C-alpha cells in the first residue's frame, strides 16, 4: 500500500476559551472569522461543524433562512479553499434534549431531535458533505430505571432510519462515548455502533467515528477500535486526542498522555490505509485552561506535529526485526524494540 498523505481537520469548538464546570473562561472570546483564519494558518484542510456552528441561533430561524445562511458560509469556505468535513446536530444544549434526543421519554422531544437531525442533513447537503456525525451525548441514562435499554435501542434505530430515508446520499457516522454527560451511554463503543447499524434500513450507510479519548474512557485501546471499524470499512472519521485514564473527558493534545498508545493508533491507520477514501484526520483537542492567548493554537499545532512524527515512526518501524521476535515468541524484546524505536537515538 502506498504511503498515504493525510488531510487535517478541526472544529470551531476546539479553539475554546478555557471554561470548565468549576470556573469561567480564561481567554477572550474569538470570532468565527478568527477561528477560520487560524485553521488556515495551521495548514489544515477542513473544518468540522455542529449545525449551529454553521447557522448560529438556528432554532429561531425558518428553514429557508437556515439554508440560505449555510449557503453563504459554504461560499466563503470555497473562497478560502476549506472543506466542510461533516455536520453534527447539536442535540445536547436545547431544553427539548434534557432527557436525551432520540431516546427521550417525551415523544414530542424525540420528534424534535429527529426533525433537527433532518435539518442538519439538509445543511450538510448545502455544505457539500455527505457525512452526518452523531455524537449521542444524552442518549443514555443518569438513572438506570428511568429508561428501557431495549426500547432505547429501538428508538435509536428508528431515528437512524428516519435520517437515512430523508436523504438517499447521507452517511451516518456514530461517535460513541461510554459516559459524560450521562452516567451510561447506550452506544459506548464501536462494536455497539456497528451493531446498531445492522438494525437500520441501510446498514451500509451507518458507520462510525472513533475518538481516542472515548475509547480510553471505555477501557479500550483506540488502536483496536480503529482496526475493528476498518475491518468493516466503516471508519469514516476520526477524533484524535488523548486521555489520562478514567476521569473527565480531557481532550488532551494527541500523544500527550501516552505516546505509545498514540503510536499504535498511527500505525494501524497506516496499515489500514486510512484516508484513501477521502477521510480526514481531525483533532478534537482543547487548549489547557492555563493557556495564554498568545499560545492559543499550540494544542493543534503540537497534535499535528506529533501525528506527523509518529507517521515517520510507523514508516520506519523495524518490521523484519519485530517479525523475527514474534516468530520466536520473544515478546519481551519486542516490547523493548518498540520503546527503543520510540525513544530514538
Ligand atoms: C465530546 C465529543 C464532541 C463531538 C462533537 C461532534 O465528547 O467528542 O466534541 O465530537 O460535538 O459531534
Ligand atoms: Mg469528538
Short mmCIF file of C-alpha atoms and ligand atoms in Angstrom, two decimals:
data_model
loop_
_atom_site.label_atom_id
_atom_site.label_comp_id
_atom_site.label_asym_id
_atom_site.label_seq_id
_atom_site.Cartn_x
_atom_site.Cartn_y
_atom_site.Cartn_z
CA UNK A 1 0.00 0.00 0.00
CA UNK A 2 1.48 3.37 -0.98
CA UNK A 3 2.15 5.78 1.87
CA UNK A 4 -0.97 7.89 2.37
CA UNK A 5 -0.85 11.64 2.61
CA UNK A 6 -3.14 12.81 5.37
CA UNK A 7 -5.57 15.71 5.36
CA UNK A 8 -6.31 17.51 8.62
CA UNK A 9 -9.38 18.96 10.22
CA UNK A 10 -10.63 20.51 13.44
CA UNK A 11 -13.79 22.19 14.72
CA UNK A 12 -14.59 25.73 15.87
CA UNK A 13 -15.18 24.38 19.40
CA UNK A 14 -11.54 23.29 19.52
CA UNK A 15 -10.47 26.94 19.83
CA UNK A 16 -12.15 27.01 23.23
CA UNK A 17 -11.74 29.72 25.84
CA UNK A 18 -10.91 27.70 28.95
CA UNK A 19 -14.21 27.32 30.78
CA UNK A 20 -14.78 24.21 32.90
CA UNK A 21 -17.57 23.18 35.30
CA UNK A 22 -15.73 25.00 38.11
CA UNK A 23 -14.70 28.23 36.50
CA UNK A 24 -15.27 30.73 33.72
CA UNK A 25 -13.29 31.35 30.56
CA UNK A 26 -9.61 32.24 30.81
CA UNK A 27 -9.18 33.65 27.30
CA UNK A 28 -11.29 36.28 25.50
CA UNK A 29 -13.98 35.06 23.07
CA UNK A 30 -12.89 34.92 19.43
CA UNK A 31 -14.94 35.32 16.29
CA UNK A 32 -15.63 32.58 13.78
CA UNK A 33 -13.51 34.52 11.28
CA UNK A 34 -10.53 34.31 13.62
CA UNK A 35 -11.04 30.56 14.00
CA UNK A 36 -11.24 30.04 10.26
CA UNK A 37 -8.14 32.15 9.68
CA UNK A 38 -6.31 30.22 12.43
CA UNK A 39 -7.27 26.87 10.93
CA UNK A 40 -5.90 28.05 7.59
CA UNK A 41 -2.73 29.39 9.18
CA UNK A 42 -2.19 25.95 10.72
CA UNK A 43 -2.34 24.45 7.23
CA UNK A 44 -5.45 22.36 7.94
CA UNK A 45 -7.67 21.32 5.02
CA UNK A 46 -11.14 21.09 6.54
CA UNK A 47 -13.41 22.23 9.34
CA UNK A 48 -15.99 20.07 11.12
CA UNK A 49 -19.23 21.69 12.22
CA UNK A 50 -22.17 21.43 14.52
CA UNK A 51 -25.34 22.59 12.78
CA UNK A 52 -25.39 25.76 14.90
CA UNK A 53 -21.72 26.47 14.24
CA UNK A 54 -22.87 26.93 10.65
CA UNK A 55 -26.05 28.85 11.46
CA UNK A 56 -25.94 30.34 14.97
CA UNK A 57 -29.37 30.52 16.60
CA UNK A 58 -30.91 28.21 14.01
CA UNK A 59 -33.74 27.21 16.38
CA UNK A 60 -35.31 30.64 15.84
CA UNK A 61 -34.91 30.79 12.07
CA UNK A 62 -37.05 29.47 9.21
CA UNK A 63 -35.65 26.53 7.23
CA UNK A 64 -35.28 28.76 4.20
CA UNK A 65 -33.23 31.23 6.24
CA UNK A 66 -31.09 28.43 7.73
CA UNK A 67 -30.26 27.00 4.31
CA UNK A 68 -29.57 30.47 2.93
CA UNK A 69 -27.05 31.19 5.70
CA UNK A 70 -25.47 27.76 5.22
CA UNK A 71 -25.07 28.55 1.54
CA UNK A 72 -23.32 31.81 2.39
CA UNK A 73 -20.83 30.04 4.65
CA UNK A 74 -20.23 27.36 2.02
CA UNK A 75 -19.34 30.10 -0.46
CA UNK A 76 -16.90 31.62 2.00
CA UNK A 77 -15.27 28.26 2.69
CA UNK A 78 -14.92 27.63 -1.04
CA UNK A 79 -13.25 31.01 -1.37
CA UNK A 80 -10.79 30.06 1.39
CA UNK A 81 -10.19 26.55 -0.02
CA UNK A 82 -11.53 24.90 3.15
CA UNK A 83 -13.76 21.79 3.04
CA UNK A 84 -16.69 21.15 5.40
CA UNK A 85 -15.86 17.67 6.69
CA UNK A 86 -19.15 16.90 8.38
CA UNK A 87 -22.20 18.33 10.11
CA UNK A 88 -23.37 17.17 13.58
CA UNK A 89 -26.78 18.05 15.03
CA UNK A 90 -26.09 19.57 18.45
CA UNK A 91 -28.67 17.61 20.43
CA UNK A 92 -27.44 18.35 23.91
CA UNK A 93 -27.93 22.08 24.56
CA UNK A 94 -31.59 22.72 23.81
CA UNK A 95 -34.25 22.33 26.55
CA UNK A 96 -36.03 19.64 24.50
CA UNK A 97 -32.93 17.43 24.76
CA UNK A 98 -32.62 17.45 28.55
CA UNK A 99 -33.58 13.77 28.79
CA UNK A 100 -31.87 12.75 25.55
CA UNK A 101 -32.77 13.37 21.92
CA UNK A 102 -33.82 10.19 20.14
CA UNK A 103 -34.25 8.27 23.42
CA UNK A 104 -36.04 10.93 25.44
CA UNK A 105 -39.07 9.66 27.31
CA UNK A 106 -41.11 12.54 25.82
CA UNK A 107 -42.38 11.69 22.30
CA UNK A 108 -42.54 15.38 21.29
CA UNK A 109 -38.90 15.78 22.27
CA UNK A 110 -37.91 12.68 20.31
CA UNK A 111 -39.61 14.11 17.26
CA UNK A 112 -37.84 17.43 17.76
CA UNK A 113 -34.49 15.59 17.76
CA UNK A 114 -35.35 13.75 14.54
CA UNK A 115 -36.55 16.95 12.88
CA UNK A 116 -33.38 18.79 13.86
CA UNK A 117 -31.27 15.91 12.51
CA UNK A 118 -33.11 16.05 9.20
CA UNK A 119 -32.43 19.77 9.04
CA UNK A 120 -28.74 19.02 9.68
CA UNK A 121 -28.81 16.66 6.71
CA UNK A 122 -30.21 19.47 4.56
CA UNK A 123 -27.43 21.73 5.86
CA UNK A 124 -24.83 19.04 5.09
CA UNK A 125 -26.09 18.85 1.51
CA UNK A 126 -25.64 22.62 1.14
CA UNK A 127 -22.16 22.38 2.70
CA UNK A 128 -21.14 19.69 0.20
CA UNK A 129 -20.61 16.86 2.67
CA UNK A 130 -22.41 13.51 2.84
CA UNK A 131 -21.34 12.87 6.44
CA UNK A 132 -23.62 13.41 9.43
CA UNK A 133 -21.84 12.79 12.73
CA UNK A 134 -23.94 11.59 15.65
CA UNK A 135 -22.26 12.11 18.99
CA UNK A 136 -25.07 10.65 21.11
CA UNK A 137 -24.33 12.86 24.10
CA UNK A 138 -27.51 12.38 26.13
CA UNK A 139 -28.68 9.07 24.66
CA UNK A 140 -28.19 7.20 27.90
CA UNK A 141 -29.27 7.38 31.50
CA UNK A 142 -28.45 9.27 34.65
CA UNK A 143 -30.58 6.69 36.42
CA UNK A 144 -30.81 3.13 35.12
CA UNK A 145 -34.50 2.73 35.96
CA UNK A 146 -35.55 5.88 34.08
CA UNK A 147 -35.49 4.30 30.60
CA UNK A 148 -35.73 0.90 28.97
CA UNK A 149 -32.45 -0.13 27.34
CA UNK A 150 -34.22 -2.36 24.83
CA UNK A 151 -36.66 0.39 23.88
CA UNK A 152 -33.79 2.88 23.58
CA UNK A 153 -32.01 0.68 21.05
CA UNK A 154 -35.22 0.50 19.02
CA UNK A 155 -35.61 4.28 19.22
CA UNK A 156 -32.01 4.85 18.08
CA UNK A 157 -32.52 2.52 15.10
CA UNK A 158 -35.79 4.28 14.29
CA UNK A 159 -34.10 7.71 14.40
CA UNK A 160 -31.35 6.47 12.06
CA UNK A 161 -33.99 5.08 9.70
CA UNK A 162 -35.72 8.45 9.56
CA UNK A 163 -32.44 10.15 8.72
CA UNK A 164 -31.47 7.57 6.09
CA UNK A 165 -34.89 7.91 4.46
CA UNK A 166 -34.63 11.70 4.46
CA UNK A 167 -31.69 11.74 2.02
CA UNK A 168 -30.52 8.80 -0.06
CA UNK A 169 -26.91 10.02 -0.12
CA UNK A 170 -26.31 10.73 3.56
CA UNK A 171 -23.98 8.56 5.64
CA UNK A 172 -24.27 8.49 9.43
CA UNK A 173 -21.08 8.28 11.48
CA UNK A 174 -21.86 7.38 15.08
CA UNK A 175 -19.31 8.73 17.58
CA UNK A 176 -19.56 6.52 20.68
CA UNK A 177 -18.59 7.66 24.15
CA UNK A 178 -19.31 5.49 27.21
CA UNK A 179 -20.20 8.24 29.69
CA UNK A 180 -20.22 12.01 30.27
CA UNK A 181 -22.59 13.76 30.26
CA UNK A 182 -24.69 10.66 31.02
CA UNK A 183 -23.79 8.01 33.57
CA UNK A 184 -24.06 5.22 30.98
CA UNK A 185 -24.47 5.73 27.24
CA UNK A 186 -26.47 3.28 25.14
CA UNK A 187 -23.76 3.08 22.44
CA UNK A 188 -20.49 3.13 24.42
CA UNK A 189 -18.14 1.51 21.88
CA UNK A 190 -17.57 0.99 18.17
CA UNK A 191 -18.94 -2.54 18.44
CA UNK A 192 -22.22 -1.14 19.73
CA UNK A 193 -22.34 1.50 16.97
CA UNK A 194 -21.72 -1.02 14.19
CA UNK A 195 -24.18 -3.49 15.68
CA UNK A 196 -26.85 -0.76 15.72
CA UNK A 197 -26.11 -0.14 12.03
CA UNK A 198 -27.36 -3.67 11.33
CA UNK A 199 -30.79 -2.82 12.75
CA UNK A 200 -31.30 0.06 10.32
CA UNK A 201 -32.87 0.13 6.86
CA UNK A 202 -29.48 0.62 5.15
CA UNK A 203 -26.56 -0.69 7.25
CA UNK A 204 -24.07 0.28 4.52
CA UNK A 205 -24.75 3.95 5.25
CA UNK A 206 -24.25 3.71 9.01
CA UNK A 207 -20.63 3.72 10.16
CA UNK A 208 -18.61 5.34 12.87
CA UNK A 209 -16.17 7.94 14.10
CA UNK A 210 -13.58 6.96 16.70
CA UNK A 211 -12.33 9.40 19.30
CA UNK A 212 -9.17 8.27 21.12
CA UNK A 213 -10.31 9.64 24.50
CA UNK A 214 -13.71 7.96 24.25
CA UNK A 215 -12.14 4.56 23.57
CA UNK A 216 -9.83 5.02 26.55
CA UNK A 217 -12.80 6.01 28.73
CA UNK A 218 -14.41 2.70 27.69
CA UNK A 219 -11.28 0.88 28.89
CA UNK A 220 -10.27 0.01 25.32
CA UNK A 221 -7.18 0.62 23.21
CA UNK A 222 -8.09 3.11 20.46
CA UNK A 223 -5.85 1.21 18.00
CA UNK A 224 -8.03 -1.90 18.44
CA UNK A 225 -11.16 0.17 17.89
CA UNK A 226 -9.62 1.54 14.67
CA UNK A 227 -8.71 -1.95 13.45
CA UNK A 228 -12.20 -3.20 14.30
CA UNK A 229 -14.01 -0.37 12.48
CA UNK A 230 -11.71 -0.60 9.48
CA UNK A 231 -12.30 -4.35 9.21
CA UNK A 232 -15.85 -3.37 8.28
CA UNK A 233 -14.78 -0.44 6.04
CA UNK A 234 -16.67 1.82 8.40
CA UNK A 235 -14.20 4.27 9.91
CA UNK A 236 -15.42 7.44 8.23
CA UNK A 237 -13.88 10.00 10.57
CA UNK A 238 -11.51 10.20 13.47
CA UNK A 239 -11.08 12.45 16.52
CA UNK A 240 -7.51 12.07 17.69
CA UNK A 241 -6.66 13.36 21.15
CA UNK A 242 -5.53 11.88 24.47
CA UNK A 243 -6.89 10.98 27.86
CA UNK A 244 -5.09 10.21 31.12
CA UNK A 245 -7.12 7.31 32.47
CA UNK A 246 -10.68 7.09 33.71
CA UNK A 247 -11.66 10.62 34.59
CA UNK A 248 -13.50 13.51 32.94
CA UNK A 249 -13.10 13.78 29.17
CA UNK A 250 -9.79 15.60 28.84
CA UNK A 251 -9.33 16.13 25.07
CA UNK A 252 -5.57 16.49 25.58
CA UNK A 253 -3.19 17.02 22.67
CA UNK A 254 -2.63 13.83 20.66
CA UNK A 255 0.04 11.69 22.33
CA UNK A 256 0.17 13.88 25.43
CA UNK A 257 -0.68 11.18 27.99
CA UNK A 258 0.58 8.04 26.27
CA UNK A 259 2.90 8.27 23.30
CA UNK A 260 2.94 4.52 22.74
CA UNK A 261 -0.88 4.36 22.54
CA UNK A 262 -0.72 7.26 20.05
CA UNK A 263 1.97 5.46 18.03
CA UNK A 264 -0.18 2.36 17.80
CA UNK A 265 -3.13 4.41 16.54
CA UNK A 266 -0.99 5.91 13.79
CA UNK A 267 0.48 2.51 12.96
CA UNK A 268 -2.94 0.92 12.40
CA UNK A 269 -4.11 3.94 10.39
CA UNK A 270 -1.09 3.39 8.16
CA UNK A 271 -1.64 -0.35 7.91
CA UNK A 272 -5.31 0.06 7.00
CA UNK A 273 -4.77 2.91 4.53
CA UNK A 274 -6.93 5.39 6.45
CA UNK A 275 -7.60 8.44 4.30
CA UNK A 276 -7.57 6.62 0.97
CA UNK A 277 -11.33 7.16 0.60
CA UNK A 278 -11.06 10.84 1.46
CA UNK A 279 -11.34 10.50 5.25
CA UNK A 280 -9.82 13.28 7.36
CA UNK A 281 -7.68 13.19 10.48
CA UNK A 282 -9.48 15.51 12.91
CA UNK A 283 -8.10 16.71 16.21
CA UNK A 284 -10.81 17.04 18.87
CA UNK A 285 -8.43 18.67 21.33
CA UNK A 286 -8.75 21.66 23.65
CA UNK A 287 -6.12 24.06 24.98
CA UNK A 288 -5.27 23.55 28.65
CA UNK A 289 -7.23 26.03 30.77
CA UNK A 290 -3.94 27.68 31.74
CA UNK A 291 -3.07 28.51 28.11
CA UNK A 292 -2.32 32.18 27.42
CA UNK A 293 -3.98 33.80 24.39
CA UNK A 294 -0.61 34.04 22.61
CA UNK A 295 -0.23 30.24 22.82
CA UNK A 296 -3.80 29.57 21.73
CA UNK A 297 -3.08 27.37 18.68
CA UNK A 298 -0.35 25.26 20.24
CA UNK A 299 -2.57 22.27 21.12
CA UNK A 300 -3.49 21.92 17.44
CA UNK A 301 -0.05 22.65 16.08
CA UNK A 302 1.53 20.21 18.52
CA UNK A 303 -1.04 17.46 17.89
CA UNK A 304 -0.35 17.70 14.17
CA UNK A 305 3.40 17.68 14.75
CA UNK A 306 3.17 14.61 16.99
CA UNK A 307 0.98 12.90 14.40
CA UNK A 308 3.47 13.63 11.60
CA UNK A 309 6.39 12.42 13.67
CA UNK A 310 4.55 9.23 14.61
CA UNK A 311 3.80 8.61 10.92
CA UNK A 312 7.56 8.64 10.41
CA UNK A 313 7.99 6.29 13.37
CA UNK A 314 5.40 3.93 11.90
CA UNK A 315 7.04 4.02 8.47
CA UNK A 316 10.49 3.33 9.87
CA UNK A 317 9.44 0.69 12.38
CA UNK A 318 11.83 -2.29 12.09
CA UNK A 319 9.16 -4.71 10.85
CA UNK A 320 11.53 -7.56 9.93
CA UNK A 321 13.19 -7.47 13.32
CA UNK A 322 9.79 -7.32 15.00
CA UNK A 323 8.50 -10.25 12.95
CA UNK A 324 11.51 -12.38 13.88
CA UNK A 325 10.83 -11.68 17.56
CA UNK A 326 7.16 -12.53 17.07
CA UNK A 327 8.04 -15.85 15.42
CA UNK A 328 10.36 -16.60 18.35
CA UNK A 329 7.60 -15.55 20.78
CA UNK A 330 10.14 -13.19 22.28
CA UNK A 331 7.63 -10.53 23.25
CA UNK A 332 9.97 -9.31 25.95
CA UNK A 333 12.42 -7.99 23.38
CA UNK A 334 9.58 -6.92 21.07
CA UNK A 335 8.41 -4.65 23.88
CA UNK A 336 11.87 -3.14 24.19
CA UNK A 337 12.20 -2.80 20.41
CA UNK A 338 9.09 -0.61 20.39
CA UNK A 339 10.40 1.50 23.27
CA UNK A 340 13.85 1.94 21.69
CA UNK A 341 12.24 2.89 18.39
CA UNK A 342 10.05 5.50 20.05
CA UNK A 343 12.91 6.92 22.13
CA UNK A 344 15.18 7.19 19.10
CA UNK A 345 18.93 7.51 19.15
C1 LIG B 1 -17.42 15.21 23.16
C2 LIG B 1 -17.32 14.95 21.72
C3 LIG B 1 -17.67 16.16 20.89
C4 LIG B 1 -18.06 15.75 19.49
C5 LIG B 1 -18.57 16.91 18.70
C6 LIG B 1 -19.02 16.49 17.32
O1 LIG B 1 -17.05 14.44 23.99
O2 LIG B 1 -16.08 14.45 21.41
O3 LIG B 1 -16.59 17.05 20.85
O4 LIG B 1 -17.00 15.17 18.83
O5 LIG B 1 -19.62 17.51 19.36
O6 LIG B 1 -20.27 15.94 17.36
MG1 LIG B 2 -15.25 14.07 19.46
#
